[in-house]
Amino acid sequence: MKLEKRIQELGSELITNIRERGDEQHWLDALVNRAIADPQFRIQTLRFIDVLPNLTDDVELSRHLQEYFGDLESPLPELAKWGLKQSDKPWLAHIAAPLVRYTVRGLARRFMGGNNFQRACITVDSLRFAGMASSLDILGEASVSEHEADEYQNAYLEMIPAMSAHMQTWKEAEITDSLHGRFAPRLNISLKLSSLYSQIDAADTKGSVREIKQRLLPILECAQEHHAFVMLDMEQYDYKNITLTCFLEVLEDSKFSYWTDIGIAIQAYLHDAMDDLSMIVASLKRRATPATVRLVRGAYWDYETIIAEQNNWPSPVLLNKGDTDANYERCLDYLLSQHPVIETVVATHNTRSLAAAMAIAESYHLSKQDYEFQMLYGMADSLKKPLVQRQQRLRVYVPYGETLPGMAYLVRRLLENSSSQSVMDMGLTLDQPVNLNRPEFSTDKKITQTAITNHFCNTALYRFTETAEHDAFVNALSLCRQQFGKSYPLIIDGKSVQTKQTITSINPAMPEETVGIVASASQQQADTVLLAAKKAHVYWCRLRVTERANFLRSIASLLQDRRVEFAAWQILEAGKNWREADADVCEAIDFLNYYADQAERLEQSNVNQSPGESNTLHYRSRGIGLVIPPWNFPLAILTGMLAATIVCGNTAIVKPSSQTPVIAAKFVELIHQAGVPEGVVNLLTGSGADIGEYLANHVDIQVIAFTGSMVVGTRLINIAAQFQPGQIHLKRIIAEMGGKNAIIVDTDADMDEAVTGTVSSAFGFQGQKCSAASRVIVLDHAYDSFLERLVETTRSRRMGSPEDPGNVMGPVISAQAQTNILSAIDDGRQHARLALYDTTNHFEHGYYIPPVIFTEVAAESALAQQEIFGPVLSVLRAGDFDQALQLANYSQYALTGGVYSRDPDHLKRAKSEFNVGNLYLNRKITGALVSRQPFGGYKLSGTGYKAGGENYLLQFMDSSTVTENTMRRGFAPPEGHKA
Ligand code: NAD
């Protein structure tokens, strides 16, 4: 209570100091007030500021403004507004545009300490003059290539000696120069570790830490030499453990064991904050030399909550702002109690937290030199002077650098500034009351967002932020390896059947290794399987839909329990990386649950009724379904097509790809473990051209569910159309085929996103996804800079055994695929220019092909028209958006496509004019989720309704409408009456 009283006293004093000082009303405050009052205006303003640096052309800039703000009142000087309204006089754009840029530059200046070193020097000088220290952050969000990571490192290596020398010229100042009884380094820098390694990934924490340290240690040595302090900033949750591990490893490195001038930021909005602090304290106690923790609330709250919700992950951040405030004070108390083992930086703009820090420090008998405050440049200026007047140590975080990378920072700050709660807390506007109430934890301790609902919900992918997830993969890989070489029979009528012929399935990363030996069926065995499937159909089709749906749910639940094992098989048999293998299994689980729900929904189908008449619509199974999946989604696509077949009452013969038969055999084993009756699902591994075609031709097959190449698909469509003797039905074929997918990169695209999105769309799973980007069409204006970054980013991807989570690229599926792709590359070289084909990495084993980028590709050339199904990307140039759309649509396929643009009009046009089954705007074009992005194309990409969509099951059934006249001699039961 004594402490609380003291907090209130100090808080009130601070508020009085602020009011006494008075505050110049900044035009930004008006903007902020408007943004709080009008959410639409807030969104459009932030989006416009985000795109502005790309709009170097005046006419483009004014067009964007009109599109963004429409009838909304724009945040512009009057003259600029007037100029923009005269859209019929384009020359006026040349008057308005510079004014707009000037306005936003002013905004940027409010939060950034200059766009170059010299300006940063002026900023830190003036802060020093005002009695404040500084921490310098060179602006640059995550590096997308190793080249950019090198540049980021160099920027610090150059800045440290120069800035340190500059600061040595300062006269001594008692308060800012001494801290914890030592001479405090005048130069203090803040570093974002994600910028030091372009391939940073939580799935590869070890590798990421290793690579980051390679660039970090020279910076630390340089800092040591020039008496500078280094603070490791904390970013998104995905990088938290990596940042923390780097910090802890540096603390234990003998080179730095007596070095006090290093620190790490800890975010109080994280559930993990206190645990992480305890871990740091334990490490510092062992080390016996202090280091610093900067306690922040956390600046990525919106991002973290959206990402968690999108992925069905539990939120890593506290959802309630009051909880974050309470946690901040709890962490603060803990940190200050641990002085001098740990040195505390209180980074806050919240008056209550400032007062709490002072009061808690007093309660632990700490002096003002034993801790320091930190605030952001341009934020809560009204609080800074009162702190200095009280002789508190105050450091200002000063970001500086180019405007383009700076915009992301600026938007983050504005987002924070225009959120009504933080404005109130900071007293940014004078008329707002400041809240000094003691923050309390809400009663629901660990709120997670994964609410339990009855609706279908996508399976959450592994985030790999937990070590347990990583360890489970390592373990599963080793267990699967122990089963290498095992034999897998056919499964006919629930029984194992051995064959004379076999298929050897190998590990494409190490072809000497046999993953399994799988039976290869003969036509005679195909006949036996047809009889079994026919027999089982009699019983299976009569089950209630819910019973069949529940079988699917049981399979899903077993698969969920063994998901890591099934992912491991894909790593070993298909060459998928960890994340892709995990995604494939999750998709399989989703198909099972989703189609179970959809089958039940269809059973409830309603048709219009009329008095005296009862109308009902029924669906019934067709008979035997032949399921022919490809190897590239060896579990997900197989499961999707199979689940749809059987939940509709058909029985199934699965003929998997000969490249990935072990995964199929394991899955059919699991289906029987789930209790699915014998004969409902039969496994017939063998040659596609032989038994695949034999079955497709067979009179007893009623449905063919195929996913694979256009050549085989169209062939099966022809076969299905051939009428066989004795055939009394029309075969139905669902054929999902290839693509030649294009991404358009517009002039105003966010280039960081366009580059990384294109690279992962083109080279994810080595380009072996039907949805993969194989063409990127770039508008003239953006072409050169995009291409340069595209090449560097692609070059930075690590290739090698997919068992190592650091390798995002593995081998292609087979020797044959390797030969075909290499020959397409050779052919391409004759007609286009190679921008990337780096063969320096030689692999003795495995079917590896390094990523290839071609430029100067003619629209009608084979490179731009034919599906290569490997890591080959063609870059095409377009004069304007019309031409880009024309080029994108110039294809026999229509599967997936993407546009990176921040031009609302172009995005609107793409929605109606880009001819593809799945269009993605401002994101990668692969990774469709069941139910959220129903998947499938048209033209020569597919025949059917979309997989993972509401209509998919209709293709596996026939329907009949029953109409009954319920009127007897003028009397009819009321509607809804059950006879
Ligand atoms: P593929 O056409 O070679 O083989 C697909 C399946 O058909 C395999 O199981 C194979 O054994 C079988 N098969 C081969 N010849 C056959 C024949 N004559 N009769 C009956 N069955 C036969 O394709 P793939 O190499 O396994 O897969 C890659 C292709 O699949 C790419 O073209 C890709 O675009 C396409 N694909 C499309 C989608 C989609 O949803 N549109 C999804 C994944 C893959």
Short mmCIF file of C-alpha atoms and ligand atoms in Angstrom, two decimals, residues 628-632 637 655-657 688-689 692-693 706-709 712 716 736-739 770 867 869 895 935 941, ligand 1:
data_model
loop_
_atom_site.label_atom_id
_atom_site.label_comp_id
_atom_site.label_asym_id
_atom_site.label_seq_id
_atom_site.Cartn_x
_atom_site.Cartn_y
_atom_site.Cartn_z
CA ILE A 628 -5.25 -41.53 -58.63
CA PRO A 629 -3.19 -38.93 -56.74
CA PRO A 630 0.15 -37.34 -57.68
CA TRP A 631 3.36 -37.62 -55.66
CA ASN A 632 3.74 -33.96 -54.84
CA ILE A 637 -4.41 -34.95 -52.23
CA LYS A 655 -3.67 -46.21 -57.08
CA PRO A 656 -0.95 -43.97 -55.62
CA SER A 657 1.99 -42.54 -57.46
CA GLY A 688 -0.10 -45.89 -63.70
CA ALA A 689 0.11 -46.67 -67.39
CA GLY A 692 -4.12 -47.21 -63.70
CA GLU A 693 -5.32 -47.22 -67.27
CA PHE A 706 -7.45 -37.86 -60.66
CA THR A 707 -4.88 -35.19 -59.85
CA GLY A 708 -1.74 -34.98 -61.91
CA SER A 709 -0.34 -33.77 -65.19
CA VAL A 712 -2.31 -37.99 -68.15
CA LEU A 716 -8.01 -40.26 -68.66
CA GLU A 736 -7.18 -31.55 -61.46
CA MET A 737 -4.19 -30.81 -63.66
CA GLY A 738 -1.21 -28.54 -64.15
CA GLY A 739 -0.58 -24.83 -64.29
CA CYS A 770 0.77 -27.25 -59.20
CA GLU A 867 4.78 -26.58 -67.14
CA PHE A 869 7.46 -28.60 -62.58
CA LEU A 895 -4.88 -22.49 -62.04
CA PHE A 935 -8.79 -24.94 -54.73
CA SER A 941 -5.99 -26.95 -65.39
P1 NAD B 1 1.32 -37.66 -63.35
O1 NAD B 1 0.23 -37.23 -64.25
O2 NAD B 1 2.54 -38.16 -63.96
O3 NAD B 1 0.79 -38.78 -62.36
C1 NAD B 1 -0.35 -38.61 -61.57
C2 NAD B 1 -0.89 -39.97 -61.17
O4 NAD B 1 -1.35 -40.60 -62.34
C3 NAD B 1 0.14 -40.91 -60.57
O5 NAD B 1 -0.44 -41.64 -59.54
C4 NAD B 1 0.50 -41.82 -61.70
O6 NAD B 1 0.91 -43.07 -61.29
C5 NAD B 1 -0.81 -41.90 -62.44
N1 NAD B 1 -0.70 -42.20 -63.86
C6 NAD B 1 0.32 -41.92 -64.70
N2 NAD B 1 0.01 -42.33 -65.94
C7 NAD B 1 -1.22 -42.87 -65.87
C8 NAD B 1 -2.07 -43.44 -66.83
N3 NAD B 1 -1.72 -43.55 -68.10
N4 NAD B 1 -3.28 -43.88 -66.42
C9 NAD B 1 -3.67 -43.78 -65.15
N5 NAD B 1 -2.89 -43.25 -64.21
C10 NAD B 1 -1.68 -42.79 -64.56
O7 NAD B 1 1.58 -36.42 -62.41
P2 NAD B 1 2.64 -36.32 -61.23
O8 NAD B 1 3.99 -36.20 -61.81
O9 NAD B 1 2.39 -37.34 -60.21
O10 NAD B 1 2.20 -34.95 -60.56
C11 NAD B 1 2.61 -33.74 -61.06
C12 NAD B 1 1.51 -33.09 -61.86
O11 NAD B 1 0.33 -32.99 -61.07
C13 NAD B 1 1.82 -31.67 -62.27
O12 NAD B 1 1.42 -31.50 -63.60
C14 NAD B 1 0.98 -30.84 -61.34
O13 NAD B 1 0.65 -29.57 -61.86
C15 NAD B 1 -0.22 -31.70 -61.17
N6 NAD B 1 -0.92 -31.38 -59.95
C16 NAD B 1 -2.10 -30.73 -60.04
C17 NAD B 1 -2.80 -30.38 -58.89
C18 NAD B 1 -4.11 -29.66 -58.95
O14 NAD B 1 -4.81 -29.62 -57.94
N7 NAD B 1 -4.49 -29.09 -60.07
C19 NAD B 1 -2.27 -30.72 -57.65
C20 NAD B 1 -1.05 -31.42 -57.60
C21 NAD B 1 -0.40 -31.74 -58.75
#
